Coordinates of C-alpha atoms in Angstrom, one line a residue:
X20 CA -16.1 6.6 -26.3
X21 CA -17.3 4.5 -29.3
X22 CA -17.8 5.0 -32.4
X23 CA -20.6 6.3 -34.3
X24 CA -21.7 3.6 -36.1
X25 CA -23.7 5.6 -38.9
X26 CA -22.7 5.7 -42.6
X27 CA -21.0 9.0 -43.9
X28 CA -21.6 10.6 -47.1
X29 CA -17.8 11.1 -48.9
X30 CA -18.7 11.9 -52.4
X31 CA -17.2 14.5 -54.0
X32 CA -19.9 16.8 -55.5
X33 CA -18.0 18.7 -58.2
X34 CA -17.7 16.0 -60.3
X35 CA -21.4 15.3 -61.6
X36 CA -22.1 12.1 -62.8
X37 CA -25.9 12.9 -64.8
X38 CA -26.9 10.3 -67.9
X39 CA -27.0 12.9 -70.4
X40 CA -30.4 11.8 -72.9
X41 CA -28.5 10.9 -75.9
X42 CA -26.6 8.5 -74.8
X43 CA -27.5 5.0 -75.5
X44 CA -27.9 1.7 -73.0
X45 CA -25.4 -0.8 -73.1
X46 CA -25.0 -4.4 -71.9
X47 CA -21.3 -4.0 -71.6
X48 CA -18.8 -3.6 -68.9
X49 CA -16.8 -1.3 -71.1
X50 CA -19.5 0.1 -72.9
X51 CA -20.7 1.2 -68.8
X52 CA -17.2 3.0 -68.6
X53 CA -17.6 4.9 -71.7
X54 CA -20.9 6.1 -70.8
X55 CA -19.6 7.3 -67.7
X56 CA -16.9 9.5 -69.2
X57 CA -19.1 10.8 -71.9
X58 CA -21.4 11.6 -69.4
X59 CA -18.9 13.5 -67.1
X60 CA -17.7 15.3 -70.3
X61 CA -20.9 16.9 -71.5
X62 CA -21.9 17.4 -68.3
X63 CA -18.5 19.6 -67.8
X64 CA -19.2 21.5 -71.2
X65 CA -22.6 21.9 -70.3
X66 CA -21.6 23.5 -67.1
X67 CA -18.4 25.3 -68.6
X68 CA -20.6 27.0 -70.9
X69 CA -23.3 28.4 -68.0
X70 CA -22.6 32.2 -67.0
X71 CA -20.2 31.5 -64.2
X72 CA -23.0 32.1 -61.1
X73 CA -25.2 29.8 -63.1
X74 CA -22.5 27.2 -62.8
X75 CA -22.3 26.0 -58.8
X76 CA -26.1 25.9 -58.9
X77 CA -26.0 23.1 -61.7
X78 CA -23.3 21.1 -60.4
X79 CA -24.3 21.1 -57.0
X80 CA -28.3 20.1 -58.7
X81 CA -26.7 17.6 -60.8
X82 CA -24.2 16.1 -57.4
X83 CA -27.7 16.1 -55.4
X84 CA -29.5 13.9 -57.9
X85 CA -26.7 11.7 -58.2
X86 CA -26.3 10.8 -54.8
X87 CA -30.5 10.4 -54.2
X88 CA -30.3 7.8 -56.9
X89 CA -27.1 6.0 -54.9
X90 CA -28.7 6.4 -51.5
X91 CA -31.6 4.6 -52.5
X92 CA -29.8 1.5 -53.0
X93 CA -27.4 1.9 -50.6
X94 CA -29.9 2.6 -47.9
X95 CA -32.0 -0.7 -48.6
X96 CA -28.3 -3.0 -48.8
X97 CA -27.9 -1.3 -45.1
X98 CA -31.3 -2.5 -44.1
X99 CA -31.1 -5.9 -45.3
X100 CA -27.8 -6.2 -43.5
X101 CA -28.8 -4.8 -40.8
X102 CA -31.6 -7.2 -39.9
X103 CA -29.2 -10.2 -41.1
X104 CA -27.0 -9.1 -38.1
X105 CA -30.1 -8.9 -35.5
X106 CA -31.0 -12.2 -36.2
X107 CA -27.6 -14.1 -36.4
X108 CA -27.3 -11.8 -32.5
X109 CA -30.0 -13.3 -31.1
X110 CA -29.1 -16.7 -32.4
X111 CA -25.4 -16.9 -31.3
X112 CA -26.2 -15.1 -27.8
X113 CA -27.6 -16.9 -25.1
X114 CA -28.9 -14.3 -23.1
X115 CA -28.7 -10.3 -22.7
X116 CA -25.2 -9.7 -20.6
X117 CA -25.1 -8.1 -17.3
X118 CA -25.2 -4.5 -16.9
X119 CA -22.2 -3.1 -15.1
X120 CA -22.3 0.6 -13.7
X121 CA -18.7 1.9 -13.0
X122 CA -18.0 5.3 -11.0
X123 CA -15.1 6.3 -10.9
X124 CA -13.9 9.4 -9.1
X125 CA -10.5 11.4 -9.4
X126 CA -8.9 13.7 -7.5
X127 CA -6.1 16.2 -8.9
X128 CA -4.7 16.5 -5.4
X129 CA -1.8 15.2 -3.6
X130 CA -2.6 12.2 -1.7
X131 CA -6.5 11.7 -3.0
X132 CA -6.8 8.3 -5.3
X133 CA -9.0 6.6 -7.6
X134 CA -12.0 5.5 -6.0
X135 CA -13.7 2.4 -8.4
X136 CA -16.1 0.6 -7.2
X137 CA -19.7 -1.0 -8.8
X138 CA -23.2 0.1 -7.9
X139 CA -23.0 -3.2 -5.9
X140 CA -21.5 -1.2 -3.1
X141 CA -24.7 -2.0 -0.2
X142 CA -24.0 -6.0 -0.5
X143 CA -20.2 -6.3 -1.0
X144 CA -18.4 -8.1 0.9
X145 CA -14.9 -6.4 1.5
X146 CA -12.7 -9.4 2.7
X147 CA -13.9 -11.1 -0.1
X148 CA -14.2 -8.2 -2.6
X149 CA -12.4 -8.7 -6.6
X150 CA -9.7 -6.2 -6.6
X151 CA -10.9 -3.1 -8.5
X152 CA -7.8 -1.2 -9.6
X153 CA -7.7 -0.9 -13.2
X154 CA -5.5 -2.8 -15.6
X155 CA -3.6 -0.6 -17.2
X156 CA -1.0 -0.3 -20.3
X157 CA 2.5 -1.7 -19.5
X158 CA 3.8 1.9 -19.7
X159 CA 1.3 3.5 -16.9
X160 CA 2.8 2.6 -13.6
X161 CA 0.3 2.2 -10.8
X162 CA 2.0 4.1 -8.6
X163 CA 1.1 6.9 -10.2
X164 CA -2.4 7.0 -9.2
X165 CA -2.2 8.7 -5.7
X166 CA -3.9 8.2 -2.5
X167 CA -7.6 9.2 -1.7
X168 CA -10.2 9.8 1.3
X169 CA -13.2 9.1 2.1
X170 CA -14.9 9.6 5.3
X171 CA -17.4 7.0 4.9
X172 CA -16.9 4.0 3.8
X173 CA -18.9 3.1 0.4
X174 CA -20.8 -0.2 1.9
X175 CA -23.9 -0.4 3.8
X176 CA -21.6 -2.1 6.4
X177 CA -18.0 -0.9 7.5
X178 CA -15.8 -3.2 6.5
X179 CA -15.1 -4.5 9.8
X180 CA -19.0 -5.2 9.8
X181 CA -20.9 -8.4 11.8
X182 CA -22.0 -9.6 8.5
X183 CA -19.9 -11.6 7.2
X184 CA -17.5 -14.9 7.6
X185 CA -13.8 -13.8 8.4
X186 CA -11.1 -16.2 8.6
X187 CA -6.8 -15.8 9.1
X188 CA -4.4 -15.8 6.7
X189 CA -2.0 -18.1 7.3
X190 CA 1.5 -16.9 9.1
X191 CA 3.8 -18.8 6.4
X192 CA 1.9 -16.6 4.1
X193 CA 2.1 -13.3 5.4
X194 CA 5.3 -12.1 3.8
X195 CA 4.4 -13.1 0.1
X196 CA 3.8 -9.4 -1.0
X197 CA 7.0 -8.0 -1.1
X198 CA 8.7 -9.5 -4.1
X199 CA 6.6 -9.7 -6.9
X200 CA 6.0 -6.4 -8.4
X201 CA 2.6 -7.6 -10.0
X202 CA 1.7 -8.4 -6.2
X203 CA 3.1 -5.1 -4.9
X204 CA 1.7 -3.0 -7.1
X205 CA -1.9 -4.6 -6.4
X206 CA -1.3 -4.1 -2.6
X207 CA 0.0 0.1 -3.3
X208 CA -3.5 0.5 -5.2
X209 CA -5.6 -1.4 -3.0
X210 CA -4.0 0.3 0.2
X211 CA -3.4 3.7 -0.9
X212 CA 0.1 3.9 -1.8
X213 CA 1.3 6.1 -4.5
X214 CA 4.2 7.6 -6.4
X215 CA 5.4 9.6 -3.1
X216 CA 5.0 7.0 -1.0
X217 CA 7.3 4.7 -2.9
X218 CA 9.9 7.6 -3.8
X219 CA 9.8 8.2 -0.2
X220 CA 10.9 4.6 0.6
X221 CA 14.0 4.6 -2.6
X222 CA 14.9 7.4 -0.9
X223 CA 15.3 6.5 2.1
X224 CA 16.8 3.3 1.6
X225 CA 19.7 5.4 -0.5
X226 CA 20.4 7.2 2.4
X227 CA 20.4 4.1 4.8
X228 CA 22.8 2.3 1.9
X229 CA 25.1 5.1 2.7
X230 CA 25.3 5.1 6.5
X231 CA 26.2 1.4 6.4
X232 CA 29.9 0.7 7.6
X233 CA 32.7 -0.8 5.8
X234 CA 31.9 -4.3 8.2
X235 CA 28.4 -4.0 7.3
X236 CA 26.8 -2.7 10.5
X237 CA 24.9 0.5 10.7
X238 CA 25.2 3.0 14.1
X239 CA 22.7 4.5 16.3
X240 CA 25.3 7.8 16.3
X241 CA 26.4 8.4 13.3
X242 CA 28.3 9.0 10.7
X243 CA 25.0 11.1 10.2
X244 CA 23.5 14.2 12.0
X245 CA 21.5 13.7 15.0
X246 CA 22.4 10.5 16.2
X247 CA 22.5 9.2 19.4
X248 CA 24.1 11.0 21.8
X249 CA 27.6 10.4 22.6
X250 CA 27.3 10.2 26.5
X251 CA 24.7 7.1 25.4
X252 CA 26.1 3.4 24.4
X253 CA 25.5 2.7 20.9
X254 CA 23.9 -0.1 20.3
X255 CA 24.8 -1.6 16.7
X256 CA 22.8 -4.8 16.3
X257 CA 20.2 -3.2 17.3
X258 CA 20.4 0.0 14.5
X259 CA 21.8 -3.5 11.9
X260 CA 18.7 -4.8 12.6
X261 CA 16.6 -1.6 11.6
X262 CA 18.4 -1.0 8.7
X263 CA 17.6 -4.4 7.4
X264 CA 14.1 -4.3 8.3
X265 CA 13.4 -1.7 6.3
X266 CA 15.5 -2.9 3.1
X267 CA 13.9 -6.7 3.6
X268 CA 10.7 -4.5 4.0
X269 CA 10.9 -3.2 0.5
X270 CA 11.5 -7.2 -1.1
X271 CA 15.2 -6.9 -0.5
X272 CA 17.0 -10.5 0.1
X273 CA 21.2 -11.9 0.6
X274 CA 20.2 -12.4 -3.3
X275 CA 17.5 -10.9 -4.7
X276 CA 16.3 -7.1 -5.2
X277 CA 18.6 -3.8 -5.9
X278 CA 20.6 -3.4 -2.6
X279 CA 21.1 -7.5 -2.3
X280 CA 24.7 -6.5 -1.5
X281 CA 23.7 -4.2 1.2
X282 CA 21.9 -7.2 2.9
X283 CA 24.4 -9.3 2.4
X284 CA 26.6 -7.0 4.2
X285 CA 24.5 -6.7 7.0
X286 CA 23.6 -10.3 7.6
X287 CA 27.2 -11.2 7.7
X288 CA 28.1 -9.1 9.9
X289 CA 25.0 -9.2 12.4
X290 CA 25.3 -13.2 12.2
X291 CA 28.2 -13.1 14.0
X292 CA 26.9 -10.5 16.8
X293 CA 24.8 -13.6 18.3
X294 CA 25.9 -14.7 22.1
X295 CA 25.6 -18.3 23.1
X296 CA 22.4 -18.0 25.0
X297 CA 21.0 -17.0 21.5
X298 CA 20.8 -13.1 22.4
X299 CA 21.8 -10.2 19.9
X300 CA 22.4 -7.6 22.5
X301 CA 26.1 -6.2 23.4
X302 CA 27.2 -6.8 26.4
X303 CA 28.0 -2.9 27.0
X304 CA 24.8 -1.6 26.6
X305 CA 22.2 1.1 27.8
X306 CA 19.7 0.0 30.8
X307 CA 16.6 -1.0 28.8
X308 CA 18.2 -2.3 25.2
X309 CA 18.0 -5.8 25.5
X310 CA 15.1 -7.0 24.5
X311 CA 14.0 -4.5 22.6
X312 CA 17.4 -5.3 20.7
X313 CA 16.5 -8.9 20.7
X314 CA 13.1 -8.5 19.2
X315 CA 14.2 -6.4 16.4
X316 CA 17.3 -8.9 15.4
X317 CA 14.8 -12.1 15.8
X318 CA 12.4 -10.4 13.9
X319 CA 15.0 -9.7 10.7
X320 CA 16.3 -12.8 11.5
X321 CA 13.1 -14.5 10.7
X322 CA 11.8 -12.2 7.9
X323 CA 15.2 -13.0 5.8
X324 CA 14.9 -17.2 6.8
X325 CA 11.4 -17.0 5.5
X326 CA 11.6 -14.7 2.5
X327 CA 14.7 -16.5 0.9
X328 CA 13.0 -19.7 1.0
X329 CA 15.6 -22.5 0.8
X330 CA 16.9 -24.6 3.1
X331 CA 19.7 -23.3 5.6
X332 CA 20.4 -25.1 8.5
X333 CA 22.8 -22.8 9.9
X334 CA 20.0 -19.4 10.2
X335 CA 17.7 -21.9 11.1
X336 CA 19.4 -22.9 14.3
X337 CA 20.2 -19.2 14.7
X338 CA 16.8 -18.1 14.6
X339 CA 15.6 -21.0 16.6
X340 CA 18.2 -19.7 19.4
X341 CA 16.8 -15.9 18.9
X342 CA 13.2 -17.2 19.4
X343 CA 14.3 -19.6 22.2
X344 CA 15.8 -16.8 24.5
X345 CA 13.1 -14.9 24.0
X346 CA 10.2 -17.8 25.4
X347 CA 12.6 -18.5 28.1
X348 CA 12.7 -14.7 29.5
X349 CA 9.0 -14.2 29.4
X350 CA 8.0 -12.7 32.5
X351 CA 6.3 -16.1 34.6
X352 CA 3.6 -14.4 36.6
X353 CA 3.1 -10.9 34.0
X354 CA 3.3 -12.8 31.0
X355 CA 5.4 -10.2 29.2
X356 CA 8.9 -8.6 29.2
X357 CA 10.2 -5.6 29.8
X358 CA 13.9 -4.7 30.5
X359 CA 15.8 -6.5 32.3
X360 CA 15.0 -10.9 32.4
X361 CA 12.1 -11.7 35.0
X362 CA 11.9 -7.8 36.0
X363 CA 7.9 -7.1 35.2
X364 CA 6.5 -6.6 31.8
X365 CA 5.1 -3.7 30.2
X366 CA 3.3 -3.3 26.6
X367 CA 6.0 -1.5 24.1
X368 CA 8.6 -4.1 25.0
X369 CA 5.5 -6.9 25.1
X370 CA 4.2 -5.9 21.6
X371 CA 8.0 -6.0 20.2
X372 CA 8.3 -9.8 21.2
X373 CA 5.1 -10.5 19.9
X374 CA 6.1 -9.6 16.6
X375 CA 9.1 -11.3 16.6
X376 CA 7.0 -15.0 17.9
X377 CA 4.9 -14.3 15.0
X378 CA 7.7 -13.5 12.6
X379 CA 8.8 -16.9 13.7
X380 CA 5.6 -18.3 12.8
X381 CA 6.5 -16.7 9.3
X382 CA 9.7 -18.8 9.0
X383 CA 7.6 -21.8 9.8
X384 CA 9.6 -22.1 13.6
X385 CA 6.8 -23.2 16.3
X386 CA 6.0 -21.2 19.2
X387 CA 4.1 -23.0 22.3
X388 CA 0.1 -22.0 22.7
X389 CA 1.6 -20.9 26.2
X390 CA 3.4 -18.0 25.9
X391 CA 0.6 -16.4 23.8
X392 CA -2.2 -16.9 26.6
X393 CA 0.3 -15.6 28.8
X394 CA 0.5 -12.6 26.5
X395 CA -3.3 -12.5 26.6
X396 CA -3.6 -12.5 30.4
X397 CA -1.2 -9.6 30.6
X398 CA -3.1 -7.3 28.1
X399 CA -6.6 -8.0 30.2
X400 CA -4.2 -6.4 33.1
X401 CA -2.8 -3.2 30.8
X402 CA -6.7 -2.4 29.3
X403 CA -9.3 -0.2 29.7
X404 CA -12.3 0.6 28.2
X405 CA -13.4 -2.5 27.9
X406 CA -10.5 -3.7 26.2
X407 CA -10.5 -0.7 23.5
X408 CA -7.4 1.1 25.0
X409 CA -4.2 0.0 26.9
X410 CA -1.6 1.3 28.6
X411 CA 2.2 0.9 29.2
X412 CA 2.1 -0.5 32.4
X413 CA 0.3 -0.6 35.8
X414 CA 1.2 1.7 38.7
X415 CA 2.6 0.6 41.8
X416 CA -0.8 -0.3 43.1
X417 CA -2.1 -2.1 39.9
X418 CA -4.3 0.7 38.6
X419 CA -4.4 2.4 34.9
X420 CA -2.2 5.8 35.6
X421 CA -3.9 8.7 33.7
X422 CA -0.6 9.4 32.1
X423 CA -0.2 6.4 30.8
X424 CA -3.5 6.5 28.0
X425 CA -1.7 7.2 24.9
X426 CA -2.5 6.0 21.6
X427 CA 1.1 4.4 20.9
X428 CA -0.1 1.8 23.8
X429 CA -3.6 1.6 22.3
X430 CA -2.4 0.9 18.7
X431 CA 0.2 -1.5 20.4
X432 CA -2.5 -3.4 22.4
X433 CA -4.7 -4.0 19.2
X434 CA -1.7 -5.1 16.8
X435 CA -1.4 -8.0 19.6
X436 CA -4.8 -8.5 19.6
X437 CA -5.2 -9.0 16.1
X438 CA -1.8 -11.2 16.1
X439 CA -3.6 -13.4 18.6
X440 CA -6.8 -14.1 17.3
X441 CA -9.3 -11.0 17.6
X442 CA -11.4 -11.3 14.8
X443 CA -11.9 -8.4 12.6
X444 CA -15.1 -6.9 13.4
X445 CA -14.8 -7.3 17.4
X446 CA -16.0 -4.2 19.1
X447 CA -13.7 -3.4 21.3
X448 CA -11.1 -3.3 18.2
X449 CA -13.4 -1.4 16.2
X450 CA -13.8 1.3 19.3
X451 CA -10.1 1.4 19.4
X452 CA -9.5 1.9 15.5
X453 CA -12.0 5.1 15.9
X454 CA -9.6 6.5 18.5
X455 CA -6.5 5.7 16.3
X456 CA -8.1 7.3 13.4
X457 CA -9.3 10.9 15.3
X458 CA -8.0 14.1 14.2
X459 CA -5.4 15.0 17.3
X460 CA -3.8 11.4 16.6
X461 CA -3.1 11.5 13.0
X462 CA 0.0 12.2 11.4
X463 CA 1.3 15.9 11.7
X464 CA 4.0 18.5 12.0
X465 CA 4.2 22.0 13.3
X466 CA 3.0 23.8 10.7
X467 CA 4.8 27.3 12.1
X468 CA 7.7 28.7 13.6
X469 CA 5.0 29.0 16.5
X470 CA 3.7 25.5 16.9
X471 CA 7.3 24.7 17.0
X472 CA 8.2 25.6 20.5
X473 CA 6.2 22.9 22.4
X474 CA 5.5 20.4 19.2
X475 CA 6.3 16.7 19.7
X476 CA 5.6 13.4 17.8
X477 CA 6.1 9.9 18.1
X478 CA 7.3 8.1 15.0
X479 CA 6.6 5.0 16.4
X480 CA 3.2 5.2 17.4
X481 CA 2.8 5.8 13.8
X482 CA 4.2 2.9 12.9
X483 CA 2.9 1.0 15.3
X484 CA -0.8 2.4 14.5
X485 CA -0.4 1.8 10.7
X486 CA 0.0 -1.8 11.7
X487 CA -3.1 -1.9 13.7
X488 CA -5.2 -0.1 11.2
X489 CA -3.9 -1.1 7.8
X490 CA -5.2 -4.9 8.9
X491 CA -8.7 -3.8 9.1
X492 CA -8.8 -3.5 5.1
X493 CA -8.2 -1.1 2.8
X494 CA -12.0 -0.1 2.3
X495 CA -12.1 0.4 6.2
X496 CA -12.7 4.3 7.0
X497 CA -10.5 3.8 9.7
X498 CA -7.8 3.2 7.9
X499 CA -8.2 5.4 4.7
X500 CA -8.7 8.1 7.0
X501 CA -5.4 7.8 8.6
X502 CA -3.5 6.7 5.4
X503 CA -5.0 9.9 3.5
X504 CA -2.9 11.9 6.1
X505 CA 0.0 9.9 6.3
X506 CA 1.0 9.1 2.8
X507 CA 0.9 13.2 2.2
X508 CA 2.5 14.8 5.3
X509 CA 5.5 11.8 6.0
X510 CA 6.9 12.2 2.5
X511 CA 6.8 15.6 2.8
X512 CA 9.0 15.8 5.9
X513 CA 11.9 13.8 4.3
X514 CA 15.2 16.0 3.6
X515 CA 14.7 16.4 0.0
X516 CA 17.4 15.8 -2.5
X517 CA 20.2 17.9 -2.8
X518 CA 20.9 18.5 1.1
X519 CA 22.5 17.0 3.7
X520 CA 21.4 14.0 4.9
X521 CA 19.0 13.6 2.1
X522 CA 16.5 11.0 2.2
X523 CA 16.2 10.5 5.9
X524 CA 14.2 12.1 8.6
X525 CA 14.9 14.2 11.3
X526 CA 14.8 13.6 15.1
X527 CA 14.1 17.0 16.2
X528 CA 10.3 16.9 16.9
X529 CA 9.9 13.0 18.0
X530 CA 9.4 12.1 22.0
X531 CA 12.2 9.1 21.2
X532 CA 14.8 10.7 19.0
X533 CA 17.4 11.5 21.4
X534 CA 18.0 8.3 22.0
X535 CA 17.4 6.8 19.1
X536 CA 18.6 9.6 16.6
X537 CA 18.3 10.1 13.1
X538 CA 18.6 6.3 12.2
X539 CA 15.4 5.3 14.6
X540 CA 13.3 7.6 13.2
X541 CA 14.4 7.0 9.6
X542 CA 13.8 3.2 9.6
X543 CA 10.8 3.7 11.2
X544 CA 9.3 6.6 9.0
X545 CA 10.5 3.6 6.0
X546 CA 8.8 1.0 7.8
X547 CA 5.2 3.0 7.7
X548 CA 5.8 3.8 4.1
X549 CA 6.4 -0.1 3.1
X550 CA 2.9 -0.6 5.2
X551 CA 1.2 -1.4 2.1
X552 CA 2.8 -4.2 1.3
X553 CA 5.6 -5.2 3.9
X554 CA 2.8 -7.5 5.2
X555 CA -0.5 -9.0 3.7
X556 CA -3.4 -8.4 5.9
X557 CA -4.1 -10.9 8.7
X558 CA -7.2 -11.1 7.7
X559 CA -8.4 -12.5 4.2

């Protein structure tokens, strides 16, 4: 609020300052000062010998014609001044500045943010849109502005809209918002993390620090509750590669960021777990492990060559080697993979070695034009809906199975999509955000005893959808409406402080988690809370 600018009156009015008539003019500054204090005296005797009601009434008469006689003079000195400023204005200024409405609208509930924008909202262009969180004071953390909601977007077009350029960010580029806090900060306020989101992640990656074994692997079965169960293999690269996604996820490095010993660790041990074909997976393993255990290692493998940025010849030729066994396995006539080498394709393990061919990309290692048509041709076979939805895999006579139209596979679809060159406002990726983001496929929990009984969820299609949606922009609807949900109800499932296990998440309600246990859904529930800034958006 500013200031009012008008003058205020600060005399004090019991002391009267009246020229009594007997006292003569003088051309003297002293002669001025005695004046005044014979003047204040008589006045004061003049006064002190007035009945006592008779005295306010005179002093207060005699303040009052004082301060008319000052006023006069003061006033016109304002005026003159005044109009001296005017002119020297409009001489200095060039021209009248813009005029700049700001709206800004709070919300005093968990998980509803700052919403600023200008009363340019109709012809704003979102991917090219200045970034409108506040600058604050050095002691005001953004993170504790929290998340909001809108269900419309505030443009005349969505920000996925026909209306404007697009272009790609560049791969090499795509991991650049992890370390700097100024840069992380921006990319919690623009996205819609908050103070819970981020105490959600230090949390978790406290628990994860203290599940990590002596020789700096981590364990799908324990030392935890609810790990895999002991009739299954445990696969340990595969959990090691996890863990350190989600710590590199947060701007952890070998040497930089709070748990740079805990990577360390981890890399030195995993390092060695590589086979000569260039493969991460054990040799005693569960059925369908390997290349799901292969795309997570390649893609960690990748992340930590490319965020440490220095030369290093040795993980170079090691992550070549990942990426490598991966091109060579790609399913010849599918275009995917799946299990086993050569032995059909379907889309989870598809999108997984997507990722990890892009992650390459981060690390500045080529992949051949080839293997992502082939990925292209295979997603044509696994869509519907015009190529809005997708599904897991064919049937045995090539047809969409009913049972197979789940949104995990329709998030999955899209991420490739937008990894392989769908631009941001094509329809059939616009129709499939609107399906992402409807009620029944947001993020929830039983909210009773009741709901209980039959309730199931499935981490990763949250995961998996926060990829697909957080890349359409943080003023899409789409996405807002699905972080507004997720940034309140994932936090608020974490075993608080205090108890056992705290920090991490529990299996018991997901589809996946008795086979991948307390650790998978962990890592994962981390790795949509880092969504924000674990990856800058494909699209600029």
């Amino acid at each position: 609020m500013s200031q009012d600018p008008r003058p205020r009156a600060t005399g004090d009015r019991s002391a009267p300052i009246a020229r009594p008539a007997s006292a003569p003019p003088r051309n003297t500054a002293n002669s001025h000062a005695q004046a005044a204090r014979a003047r204040s005296a008589v006045t004061s005797v003049q006064v002190e010998s007035l009945p006592e009601d008779q005295q306010v009434k005179l002093s207060d008469d005699v303040g009052a014609a004082t301060t008319q006689g000052k006023f006069g003079g003061w006033m016109l000195s304002l005026i003159i001044h005044v109009m001296i400023c005017v002119i020297l204005m409009f001489i200095v200024l060039p021209g009248r500045a813009p005029k700049l409405d700001i709206v800004g609208t709070f919300s005093t509930e968990i998980g509803d943010q700052l919403d600023l924008l200008t009363d340019d909202q109709g012809s704003l262009n979102p991917n090219e849109a200045l970034d409108y969180a506040l600058t604050m004071p050095e002691e005001v953390k953004i993170e504790d502005f929290l998340v909001f909601e809108k269900t419309e977007l505030p443009f005349e077009q969505d920000a996925i809209g026909a209306t404007f350029e697009q272009s790609r960010i560049e791969m090499t580029e795509i991991l650049s918002g992890r370390t700097d806090p100024g840069t992380k900060n921006d990319l919690l306020s623009k996205y819609g993390g908050n103070r819970l989101t981020q105490e959600a992640v230090a949390l978790g990656l406290e628990w994860l620090k203290h599940q990590q074994s002596l020789d700096g692997s981590w364990s799908l079965q324990g030392p935890y509750a609810d790990g895999r169960p002991q009739n299954r293999l445990d696969n340990r690269p595969a959990a090691t590669a996890l863990a350190l996604l989600a710590f590199q996820g947060d701007g952890n490095t070998r040497t930089h960021g709070s748990y740079a010993n805990v990577v360390k660790k981890g890399w030195t041990w995993l390092l060695k777990q590589q086979n000569p074909d260039g493969s991460f997976a054990p040799a005693q393993r569960s059925s369908n492990d390997l290349f799901y255990t292969q795309a997570l290692c390649t893609i960690a493998l990748c992340e930590i060559l490319a965020l440490e940025k220095k030369s290093n010849p040795s993980l170079r030729k090691q992550a070549r080697e990942a990426v490598a066994f991966l091109l060579e396995n790609q399913h010849a006539k599918f275009g995917g993979w799946r299990y086993q080498p050569q032995v059909g394709s379907d889309l989870s393990v598809t999108s997984w070695c997507l990722m990890a061919l892009k992650t390459a990309e981060m690390a500045e290692i080529s992949v051949p034009q080839s293997a992502y048509d082939r990925i292209s041709s295979f997603l044509d076979s696994v869509s519907y809906d015009d190529q809005a939805a997708y599904v897991y895999m064919l049937d045995a006579k090539g047809d969409i199975p009913e049972h197979e139209k789940r949104p995990s596979m329709t998030a999955a679809g899209l991420v490739c999509r937008e990894y392989l060159g769908w631009p941001q406002n094509h329809p059939a990726l616009v129709r499939g955000a609107e399906s992402l983001a409807s009620p029944e496929n947001l993020v929830q929990f039983p909210k009773s005893e009741k709901e209980e009984k039959d309730f199931s969820i499935n981490v990763y299609s949250w995961y998996i959808s926060s990829l697909a949606l957080k890349a359409l922009g943080p003023y899409n609807k789409y996405w807002r409406r699905w972080n507004s949900v997720m940034s309140r109800e994932l936090p608020a499932q974490q075993v608080p402080k205090g108890e056992n296990d705290a920090g991490s998440w529990s299996p018991q309600y997901d589809e996946y988690g008795f086979d991948g246990g307390r650790l998978y859904v962990t890592t994962l529930s981390i790795l949509c809370l880092e969504v924000y800034y674990r990856h800058l958006s494909i699209y600029r």
